[in-house]
XYZ file of C-alpha atoms in Angstrom:
589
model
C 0.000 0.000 0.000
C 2.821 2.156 0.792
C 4.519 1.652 -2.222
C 1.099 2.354 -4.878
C 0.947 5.986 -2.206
C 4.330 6.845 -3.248
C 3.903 5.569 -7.275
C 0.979 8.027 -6.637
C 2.898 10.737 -5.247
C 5.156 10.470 -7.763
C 3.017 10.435 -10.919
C 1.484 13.811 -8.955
C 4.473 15.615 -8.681
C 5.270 14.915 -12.557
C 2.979 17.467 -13.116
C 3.755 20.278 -10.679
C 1.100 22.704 -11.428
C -1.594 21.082 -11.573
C -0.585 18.875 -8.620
C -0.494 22.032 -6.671
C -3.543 23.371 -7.655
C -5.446 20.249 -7.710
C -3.691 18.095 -4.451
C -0.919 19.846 -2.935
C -2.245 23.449 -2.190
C -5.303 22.166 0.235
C -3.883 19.060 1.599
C -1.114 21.495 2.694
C -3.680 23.954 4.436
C -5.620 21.023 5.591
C -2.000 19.513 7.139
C -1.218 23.027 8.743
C -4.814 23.231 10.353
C -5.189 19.381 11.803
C -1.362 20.588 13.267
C -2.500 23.455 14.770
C -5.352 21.845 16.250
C -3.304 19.308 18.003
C -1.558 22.158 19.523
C -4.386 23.552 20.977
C -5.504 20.375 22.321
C -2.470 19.899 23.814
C -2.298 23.505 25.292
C -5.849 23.207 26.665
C -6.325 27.238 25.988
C -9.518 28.953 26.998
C -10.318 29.937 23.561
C -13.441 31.732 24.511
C -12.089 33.134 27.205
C -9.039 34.531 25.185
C -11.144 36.005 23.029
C -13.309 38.163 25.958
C -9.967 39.211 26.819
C -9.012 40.556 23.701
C -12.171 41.951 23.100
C -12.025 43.762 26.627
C -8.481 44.823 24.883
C -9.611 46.203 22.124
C -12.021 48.305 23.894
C -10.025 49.714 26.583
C -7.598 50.616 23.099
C -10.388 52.535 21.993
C -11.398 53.932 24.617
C -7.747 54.891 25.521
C -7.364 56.562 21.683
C -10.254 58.609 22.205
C -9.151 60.094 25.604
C -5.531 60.368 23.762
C -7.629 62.790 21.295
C -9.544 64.697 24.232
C -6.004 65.435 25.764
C -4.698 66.528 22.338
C -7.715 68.898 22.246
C -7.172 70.250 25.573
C -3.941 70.672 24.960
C -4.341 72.744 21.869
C -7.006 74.595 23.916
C -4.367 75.639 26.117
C -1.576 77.150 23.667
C -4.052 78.877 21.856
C -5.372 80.479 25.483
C -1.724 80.789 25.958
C -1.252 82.919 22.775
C -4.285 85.241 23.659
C -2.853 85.914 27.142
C 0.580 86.816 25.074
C -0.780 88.843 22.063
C -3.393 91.154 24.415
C -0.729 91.764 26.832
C 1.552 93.045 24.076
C -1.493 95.314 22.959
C -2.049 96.434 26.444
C 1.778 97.264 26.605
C 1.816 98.473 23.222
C -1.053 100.939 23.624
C -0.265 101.849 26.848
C 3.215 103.309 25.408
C 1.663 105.102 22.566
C -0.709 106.997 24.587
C 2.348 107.706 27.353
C 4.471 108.788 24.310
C 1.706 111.501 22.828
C 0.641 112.536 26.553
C -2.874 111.968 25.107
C -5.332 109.235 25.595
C -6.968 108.015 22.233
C -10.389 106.259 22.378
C -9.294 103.424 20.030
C -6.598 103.103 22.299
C -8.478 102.547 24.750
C -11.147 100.392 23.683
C -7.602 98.233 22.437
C -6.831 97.891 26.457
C -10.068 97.165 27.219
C -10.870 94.207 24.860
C -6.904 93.134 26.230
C -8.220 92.668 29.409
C -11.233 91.278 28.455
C -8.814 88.539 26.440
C -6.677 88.314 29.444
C -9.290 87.415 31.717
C -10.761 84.615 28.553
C -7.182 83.144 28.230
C -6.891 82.403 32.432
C -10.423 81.242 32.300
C -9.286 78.814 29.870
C -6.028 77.802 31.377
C -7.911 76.958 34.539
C -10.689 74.918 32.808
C -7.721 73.020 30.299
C -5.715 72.093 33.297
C -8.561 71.130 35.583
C -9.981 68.812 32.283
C -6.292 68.166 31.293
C -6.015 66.616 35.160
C -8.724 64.810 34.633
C -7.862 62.854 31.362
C -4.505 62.540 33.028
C -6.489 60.274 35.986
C -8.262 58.379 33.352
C -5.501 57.586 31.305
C -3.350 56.324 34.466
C -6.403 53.826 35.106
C -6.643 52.581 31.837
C -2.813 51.768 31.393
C -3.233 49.771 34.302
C -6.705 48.188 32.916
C -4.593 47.555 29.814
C -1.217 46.250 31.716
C -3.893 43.632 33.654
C -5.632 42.018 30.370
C -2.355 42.127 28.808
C -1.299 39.776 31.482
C -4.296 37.856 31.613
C -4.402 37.031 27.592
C -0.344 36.566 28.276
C -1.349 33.829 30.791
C -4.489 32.213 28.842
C -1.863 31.698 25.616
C 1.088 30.723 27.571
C 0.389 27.288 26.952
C 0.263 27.372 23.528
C 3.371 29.794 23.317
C 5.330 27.670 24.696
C 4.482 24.942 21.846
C 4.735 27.524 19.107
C 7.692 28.651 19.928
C 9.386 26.504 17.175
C 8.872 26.314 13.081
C 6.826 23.958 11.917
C 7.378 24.495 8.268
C 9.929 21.726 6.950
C 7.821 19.059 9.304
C 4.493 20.114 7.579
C 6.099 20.248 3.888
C 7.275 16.401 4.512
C 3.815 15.012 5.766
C 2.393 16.909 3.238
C 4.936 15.697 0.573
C 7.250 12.710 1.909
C 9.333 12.615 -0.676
C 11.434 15.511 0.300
C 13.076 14.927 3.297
C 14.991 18.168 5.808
C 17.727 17.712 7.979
C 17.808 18.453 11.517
C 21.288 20.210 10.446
C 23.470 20.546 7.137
C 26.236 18.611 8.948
C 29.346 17.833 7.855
C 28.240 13.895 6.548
C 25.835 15.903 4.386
C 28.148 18.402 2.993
C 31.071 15.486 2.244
C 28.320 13.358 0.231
C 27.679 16.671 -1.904
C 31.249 17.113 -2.805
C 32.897 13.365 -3.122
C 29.791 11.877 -4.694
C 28.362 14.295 -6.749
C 30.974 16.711 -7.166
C 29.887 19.835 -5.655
C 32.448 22.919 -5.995
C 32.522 24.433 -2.551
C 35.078 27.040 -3.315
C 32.913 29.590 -4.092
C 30.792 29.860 -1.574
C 33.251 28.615 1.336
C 36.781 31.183 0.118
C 34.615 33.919 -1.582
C 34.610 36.975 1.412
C 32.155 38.864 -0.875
C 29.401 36.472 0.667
C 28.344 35.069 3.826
C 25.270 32.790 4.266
C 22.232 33.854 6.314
C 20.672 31.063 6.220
C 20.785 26.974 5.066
C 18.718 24.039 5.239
C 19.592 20.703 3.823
C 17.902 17.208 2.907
C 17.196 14.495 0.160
C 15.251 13.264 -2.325
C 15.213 9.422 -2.449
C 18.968 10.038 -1.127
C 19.512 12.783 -3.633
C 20.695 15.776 -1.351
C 20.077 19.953 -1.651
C 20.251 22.842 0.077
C 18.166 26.091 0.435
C 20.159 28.752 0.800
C 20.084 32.381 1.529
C 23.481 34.543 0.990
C 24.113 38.338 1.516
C 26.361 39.517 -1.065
C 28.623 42.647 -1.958
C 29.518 44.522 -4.802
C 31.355 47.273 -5.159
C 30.483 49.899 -7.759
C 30.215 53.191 -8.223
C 27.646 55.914 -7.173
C 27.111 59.602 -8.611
C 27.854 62.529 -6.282
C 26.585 65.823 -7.655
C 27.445 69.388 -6.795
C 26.611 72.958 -7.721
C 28.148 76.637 -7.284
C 26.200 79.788 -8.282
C 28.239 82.507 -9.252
C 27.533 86.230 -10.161
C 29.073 89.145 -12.168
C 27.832 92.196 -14.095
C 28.622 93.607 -17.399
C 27.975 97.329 -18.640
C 25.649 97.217 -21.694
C 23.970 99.954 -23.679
C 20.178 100.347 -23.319
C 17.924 100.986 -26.643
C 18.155 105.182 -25.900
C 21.822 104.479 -26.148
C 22.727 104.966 -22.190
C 25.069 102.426 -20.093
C 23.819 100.540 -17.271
C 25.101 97.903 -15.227
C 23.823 94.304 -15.726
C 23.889 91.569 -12.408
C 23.729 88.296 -13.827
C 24.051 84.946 -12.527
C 24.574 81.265 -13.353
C 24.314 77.920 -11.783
C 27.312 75.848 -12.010
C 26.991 71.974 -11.797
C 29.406 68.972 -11.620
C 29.447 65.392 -10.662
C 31.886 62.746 -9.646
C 31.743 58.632 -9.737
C 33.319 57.423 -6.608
C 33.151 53.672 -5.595
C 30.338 52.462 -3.437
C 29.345 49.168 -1.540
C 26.161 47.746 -2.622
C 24.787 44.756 -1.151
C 22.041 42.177 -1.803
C 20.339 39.157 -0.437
C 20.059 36.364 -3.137
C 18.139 32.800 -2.223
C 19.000 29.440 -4.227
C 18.106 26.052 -4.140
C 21.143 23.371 -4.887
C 20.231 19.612 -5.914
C 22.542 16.669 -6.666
C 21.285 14.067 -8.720
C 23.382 11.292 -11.057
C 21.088 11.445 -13.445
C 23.057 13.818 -16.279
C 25.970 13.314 -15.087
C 27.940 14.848 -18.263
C 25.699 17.290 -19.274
C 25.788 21.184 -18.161
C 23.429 24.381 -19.183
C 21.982 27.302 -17.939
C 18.865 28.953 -18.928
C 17.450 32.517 -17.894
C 13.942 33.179 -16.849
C 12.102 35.257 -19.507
C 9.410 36.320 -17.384
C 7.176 34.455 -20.653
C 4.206 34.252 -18.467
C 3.570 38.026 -18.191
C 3.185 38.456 -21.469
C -0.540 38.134 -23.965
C -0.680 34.648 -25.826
C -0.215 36.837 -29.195
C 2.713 38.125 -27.363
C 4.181 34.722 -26.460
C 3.524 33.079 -29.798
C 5.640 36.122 -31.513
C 8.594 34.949 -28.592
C 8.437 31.181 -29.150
C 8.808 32.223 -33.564
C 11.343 34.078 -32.604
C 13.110 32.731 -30.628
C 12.834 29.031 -32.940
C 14.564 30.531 -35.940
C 17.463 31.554 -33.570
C 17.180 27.690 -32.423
C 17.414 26.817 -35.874
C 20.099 29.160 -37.261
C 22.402 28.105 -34.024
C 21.776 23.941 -35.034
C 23.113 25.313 -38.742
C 25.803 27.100 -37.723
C 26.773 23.944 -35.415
C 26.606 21.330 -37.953
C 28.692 23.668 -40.411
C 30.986 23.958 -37.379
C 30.502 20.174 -36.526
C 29.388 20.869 -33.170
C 26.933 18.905 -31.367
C 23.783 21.208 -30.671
C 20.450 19.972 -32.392
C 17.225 21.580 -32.593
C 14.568 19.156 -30.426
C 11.231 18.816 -32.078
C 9.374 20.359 -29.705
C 9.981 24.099 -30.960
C 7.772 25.656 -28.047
C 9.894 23.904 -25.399
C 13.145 24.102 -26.784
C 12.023 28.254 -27.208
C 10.584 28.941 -23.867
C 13.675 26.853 -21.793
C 16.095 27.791 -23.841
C 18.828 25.989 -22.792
C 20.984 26.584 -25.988
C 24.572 25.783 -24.032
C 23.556 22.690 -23.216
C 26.657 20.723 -24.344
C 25.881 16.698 -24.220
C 22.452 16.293 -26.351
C 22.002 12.688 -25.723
C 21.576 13.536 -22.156
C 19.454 16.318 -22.304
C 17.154 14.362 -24.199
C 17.399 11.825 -21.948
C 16.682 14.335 -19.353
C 13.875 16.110 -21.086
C 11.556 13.290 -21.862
C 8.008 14.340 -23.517
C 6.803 14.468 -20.255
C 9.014 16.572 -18.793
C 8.899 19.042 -21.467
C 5.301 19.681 -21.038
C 5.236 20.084 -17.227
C 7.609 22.423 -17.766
C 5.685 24.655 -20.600
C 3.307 24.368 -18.201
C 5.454 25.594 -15.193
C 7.419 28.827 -17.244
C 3.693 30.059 -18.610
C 1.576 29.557 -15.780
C 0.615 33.283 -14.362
C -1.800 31.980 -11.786
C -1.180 29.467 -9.332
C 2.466 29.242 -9.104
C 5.195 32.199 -10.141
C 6.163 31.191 -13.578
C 9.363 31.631 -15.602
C 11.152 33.285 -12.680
C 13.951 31.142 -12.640
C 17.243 30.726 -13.487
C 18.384 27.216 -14.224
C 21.920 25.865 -14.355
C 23.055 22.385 -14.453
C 26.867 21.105 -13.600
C 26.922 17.579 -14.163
C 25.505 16.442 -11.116
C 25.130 19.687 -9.571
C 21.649 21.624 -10.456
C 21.431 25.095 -9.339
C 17.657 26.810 -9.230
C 17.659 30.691 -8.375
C 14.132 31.244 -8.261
C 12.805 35.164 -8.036
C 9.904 34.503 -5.556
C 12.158 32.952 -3.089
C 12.882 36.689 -2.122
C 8.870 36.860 -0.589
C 9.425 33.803 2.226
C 10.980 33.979 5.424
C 13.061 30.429 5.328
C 13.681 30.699 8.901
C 11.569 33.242 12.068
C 12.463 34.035 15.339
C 11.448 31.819 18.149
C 8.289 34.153 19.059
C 7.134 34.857 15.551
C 4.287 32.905 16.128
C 3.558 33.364 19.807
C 1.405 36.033 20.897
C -1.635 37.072 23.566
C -4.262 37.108 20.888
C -5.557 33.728 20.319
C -7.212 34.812 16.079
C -4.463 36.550 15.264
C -1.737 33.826 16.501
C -3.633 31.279 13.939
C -3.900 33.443 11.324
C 0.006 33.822 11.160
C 0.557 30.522 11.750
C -1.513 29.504 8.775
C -0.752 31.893 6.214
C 3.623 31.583 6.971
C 3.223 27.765 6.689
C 0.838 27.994 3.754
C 3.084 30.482 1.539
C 6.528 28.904 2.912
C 5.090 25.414 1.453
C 4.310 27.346 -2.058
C 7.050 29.493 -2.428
C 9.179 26.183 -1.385
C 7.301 23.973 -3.696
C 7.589 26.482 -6.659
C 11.114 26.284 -6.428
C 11.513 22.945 -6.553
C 8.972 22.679 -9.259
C 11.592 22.806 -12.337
C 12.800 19.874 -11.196
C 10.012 18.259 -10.453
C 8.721 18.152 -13.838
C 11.791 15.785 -14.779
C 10.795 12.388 -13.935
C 13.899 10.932 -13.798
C 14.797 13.890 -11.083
C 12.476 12.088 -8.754
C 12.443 8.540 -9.991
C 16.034 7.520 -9.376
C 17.302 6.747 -6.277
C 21.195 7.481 -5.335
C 23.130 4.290 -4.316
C 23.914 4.467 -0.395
C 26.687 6.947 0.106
C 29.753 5.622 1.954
C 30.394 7.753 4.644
C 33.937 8.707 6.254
C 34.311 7.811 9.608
C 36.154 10.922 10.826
C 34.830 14.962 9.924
C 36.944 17.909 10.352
C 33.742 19.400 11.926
C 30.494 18.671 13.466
C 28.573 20.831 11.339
C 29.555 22.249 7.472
C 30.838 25.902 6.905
C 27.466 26.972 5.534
C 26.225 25.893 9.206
C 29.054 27.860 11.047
C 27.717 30.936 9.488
C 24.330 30.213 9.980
C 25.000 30.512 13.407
C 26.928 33.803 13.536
C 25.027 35.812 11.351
C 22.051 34.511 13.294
C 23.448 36.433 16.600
C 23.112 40.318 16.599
C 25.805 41.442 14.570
C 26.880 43.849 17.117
C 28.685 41.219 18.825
C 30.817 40.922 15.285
C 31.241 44.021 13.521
C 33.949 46.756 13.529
C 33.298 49.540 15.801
C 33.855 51.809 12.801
C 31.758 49.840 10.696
C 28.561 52.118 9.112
C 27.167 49.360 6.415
C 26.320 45.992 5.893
C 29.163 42.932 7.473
C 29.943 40.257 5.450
C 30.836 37.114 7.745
C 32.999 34.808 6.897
C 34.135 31.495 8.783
C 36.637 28.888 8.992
C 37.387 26.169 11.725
C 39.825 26.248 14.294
C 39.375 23.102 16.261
C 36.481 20.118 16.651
C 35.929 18.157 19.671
C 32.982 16.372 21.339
C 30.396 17.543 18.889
C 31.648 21.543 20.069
C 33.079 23.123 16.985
C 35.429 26.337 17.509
C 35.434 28.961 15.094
C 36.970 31.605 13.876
C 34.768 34.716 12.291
C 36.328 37.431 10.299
C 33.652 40.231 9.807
C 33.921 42.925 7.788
C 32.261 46.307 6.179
C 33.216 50.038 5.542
C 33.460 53.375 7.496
C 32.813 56.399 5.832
C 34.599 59.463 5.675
C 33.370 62.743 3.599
C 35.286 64.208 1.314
C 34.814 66.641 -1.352
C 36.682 67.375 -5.021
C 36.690 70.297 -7.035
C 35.454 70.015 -10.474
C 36.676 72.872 -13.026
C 33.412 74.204 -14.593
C 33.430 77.303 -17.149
C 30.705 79.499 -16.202
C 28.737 82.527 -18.571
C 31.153 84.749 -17.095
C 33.897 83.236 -19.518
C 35.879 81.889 -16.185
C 36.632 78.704 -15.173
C 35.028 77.984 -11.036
C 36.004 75.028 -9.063
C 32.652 73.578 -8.134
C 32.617 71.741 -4.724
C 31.489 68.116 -4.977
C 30.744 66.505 -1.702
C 31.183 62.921 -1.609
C 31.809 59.428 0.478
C 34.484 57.121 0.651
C 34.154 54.022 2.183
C 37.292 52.654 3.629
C 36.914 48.813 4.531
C 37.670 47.867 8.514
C 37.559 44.315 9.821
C 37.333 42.495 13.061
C 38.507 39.011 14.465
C 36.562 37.089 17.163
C 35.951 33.669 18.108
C 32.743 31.121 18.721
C 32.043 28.061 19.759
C 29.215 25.979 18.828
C 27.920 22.822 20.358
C 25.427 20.533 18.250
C 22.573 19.204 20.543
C 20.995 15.830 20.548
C 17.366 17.781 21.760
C 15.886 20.799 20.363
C 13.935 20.894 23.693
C 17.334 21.198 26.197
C 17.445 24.413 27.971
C 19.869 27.261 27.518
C 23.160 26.446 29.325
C 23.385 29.636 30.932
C 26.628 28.560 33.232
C 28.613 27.706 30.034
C 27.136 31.073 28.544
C 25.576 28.866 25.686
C 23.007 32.054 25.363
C 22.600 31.378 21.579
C 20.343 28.595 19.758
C 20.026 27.869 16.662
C 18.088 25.144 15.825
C 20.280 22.189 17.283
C 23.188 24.087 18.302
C 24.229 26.360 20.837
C 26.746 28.977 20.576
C 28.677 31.448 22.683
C 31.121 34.152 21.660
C 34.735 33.340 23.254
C 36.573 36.108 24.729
């Protein structure tokens, strides 16, 4: 029975979109709700009770806004009593002066002094009533902070239960009930990482020796024993940004009017300049990396055309297009006796694009029928999924999907981000993050998918060493220190984004010791002068004001011990203050 649910499953996820729409997308909701409904059984909550709480809540906000607003009134009630007081006594003083000055009294003087006084006597009226109200408000709002500080603590107490079991992400245990085949790791450990590299040759130079990016966030696991990674990496650049200045100068000239006199003419001008001056950009990019031996001598890349935005007339002009440059790149390669042939599905070979795919036989083997359709389907669907918003590129046994709408999802949330004192709103966000982490996960993963033989073959068991260098890989180690505020890391100096890097000092006794090198840029201002020739005929140095960023670094250590239980409790005496998922971590000294 087993075996016919997972031939099902299979011939289900063939067909990615529909699968999604059709299967996937409410067995998924239905998974996240029968979870959190176990939860709450578990908790034994007051639900009902909760929910009089809040509402009490919600009222005393109200009712606390609307004596915010009275205050406000009051207040403004006061300054402009406040300015009456001011401007009649200046008219009292004024007009008092005026008539002392003339040695005469004027009746509109007078009548000034007198509607003063009257003024005066309005503005102290008010500034007794305002601060006798104002005193009043005051009183009220004291007693409902406290009304508000008590329900807070009673809804506090009627979710702690719950809290306490939501404070933990549910997400890659939901995707695998809801879909078995893909499997998550507690960790990306080091066994993981070594089966990436010595079985399926995974390059791990770039990410692990490149300083321009550090990784925010990784989570490994299999498919039928074929392994990937989702990863999220914050990168740097460094180009160049535009400074702009300006100088306005002035001269005159002596010119002859039209009844043949001389005057003098003021004129001026505006002067601008600008100046390119290097500049740190940075940017956080999400991938997904799967091994599979299926392919193993073929490599491409594709680019995602964003196809599915565009009208059918629109789409049907593309795929013409872009088969006659299909077909005039097989000619050229058969002239050149290179191996690239045209497939005969021109709307597929169009839309994916692959055209430096360099072992055909493979790709064909790859690219069944089958797999070609799902795949039409997946780059020009504009409704349930995201479309052809991915990149694609194969190495051998190495497939690399950067997928756009992996950019939307938190991969990973704080403890709390689910916990909360409102029992509706707490199972709202816990429904809609698990619901769009399982699309925006399943999307990715849809390109492959589509390839049958992607999900049908099944890697031989991987011979494991017997002896790491760590506990847990690289991409793990800085996991875990970009998770930790990155005050604890940066350069005092430092003004921008850090890029952390890490390598290993020493593992024992599943505690790995680390050593981070973190880096970024201060800034200091500077400014050039740019030779300008103004409508005077002179040449002005215009002041440009500008940055430069001068890179600063900083050297620490951190130790991090892998866990056997999620559940085991902070080791304050060690100073094990950090978790992250199965580890702990402290900063050495």
């Amino acid at each position: 029975m087993e075996g016919n649910d997972t031939s099902l499953e299979m011939q289900e996820l063939y067909a990615p979109v529909d699968s999604y729409k059709n299967h996937y997308q409410q067995l998924h909701h239905d998974n996240i709700v029968n979870h959190f409904n176990n939860l709450i059984k578990e908790s034994a909550i007051d639900i009902e009770a909760n929910r009089a709480t809040n509402n009490k809540i919600d009222h005393n906000n109200i009712t606390t806004a609307g004596n915010n607003k009275a205050i406000k009134r009051q207040k403004m009630l006061k300054i402009f009593g406040a300015v009456i007081l001011a401007v009649s006594i200046i008219a009292i003083i004024n007009s008092a002066y005026q008539m002392y000055s003339s040695h005469y009294i004027y009746g509109n003087l007078v009548v000034v002094i007198v509607i003063a006084i009257a003024l005066i006597v309005l503005s102290l009226w008010i500034h007794k009533k305002t601060k006798a109200r104002l005193d009043e408000l005051r009183h009220i709002e004291g007693d409902l902070l406290k009304i508000s500080q008590k329900l807070h603590a009673e809804a506090s107490e009627q979710m702690k239960a719950l809290n306490v079991l939501l404070y933990k992400n549910y997400n890659t245990e939901l995707f695998t009930k809801t879909l078995p085949l893909v499997k998550f790791d507690e960790m990306f450990d080091s066994k993981r990482l070594s089966q990436m590299i010595d079985k399926f040759g995974l390059n791990t130079a770039e990410h692990e020796q490149n300083l321009e990016q550090s990784t925010l966030f990784v989570q490994s696991g299999e498919i039928k024993g074929n392994p990937f990674f989702i990863r999220s990496t914050l990168r740097h650049q460094m180009g160049t940004k535009k400074y702009e200045g300006s100088l306005t100068i002035h001269w005159t000239t002596r010119e002859k009017d039209s009844n043949g006199n001389y005057k003098t003419v003021h004129h001026s001008d505006t002067l601008r300049a600008s100046v390119n001056k290097p500049c740190p950009y940075y940017n956080t990019n999400k991938h997904l990396v799967y091994a599979n031996e299926v392919g193993d001598r073929l490599s491409f890349s594709r680019n995602p055309s964003r196809i599915h935005e565009l009208s059918e007339r629109k789409i049907e002009r593309t795929i013409k297009k872009k088969s006659k440059e299909i077909q005039k790149l097989a000619e050229n390669a058969t002239k050149k006796g290179g191996s690239f042939t045209a497939l005969g599905n021109n709307e597929f070979d169009a839309l994916f694009y692959a055209t430096d795919r360099d072992n055909e036989s493979q790709f064909r083997l790859l690219f069944t029928p089958l797999a070609q359709k799902e795949l039409i389907k997946v780059i020009k669907d504009n409704s349930v999924g995201y479309g052809d918003d991915f990149y694609f590129i194969k190495r051998k046994m190495i497939n690399y999907i950067y997928p756009n709408h992996l950019k939307d999802v938190k991969l990973n949330v704080q403890d709390n981000y689910f916990t909360g004192i409102n029992y509706d709103e707490v199972e709202k966000r816990f429904i809609q993050y698990h619901n769009s982490y399982f699309k925006h996960v399943y999307f990715s993963f849809a390109p492959l998918f589509a390839i049958p033989l992607y999900t049908q073959h099944q890697t031989q068991e991987c011979i494991y060493k017997d002896l790491y260098h760590s506990c847990v890989s690289f991409y793990q180690h800085e996991m875990a220190a970009n998770s930790i505020d990155i005050n604890e890391f940066k350069p005092q100096d430092s003004v921008t984004e850090n890029i952390i890097k890490t390598s290993l000092i020493e593992s024992t006794d599943n505690v790995d010791t680390i050593s981070i090198n973190t880096w970024g840029y201060k800034t200091v201002s500077r400014t050039d002068y740019v030779s300008v020739r103004g409508g005077d005929n002179n040449w002005h140095d215009v002041p440009v004001h500008w940055t430069e960023y001068i890179k600063v670094n900083r050297q620490s250590k951190m130790e991090v011990k892998v866990q056997s239980n999620v559940n085991v409790e902070v080791d304050q005496s060690n100073d094990y203050k950090y978790r992250v998922g199965l580890m702990m971590a402290r900063i050495l000294k």
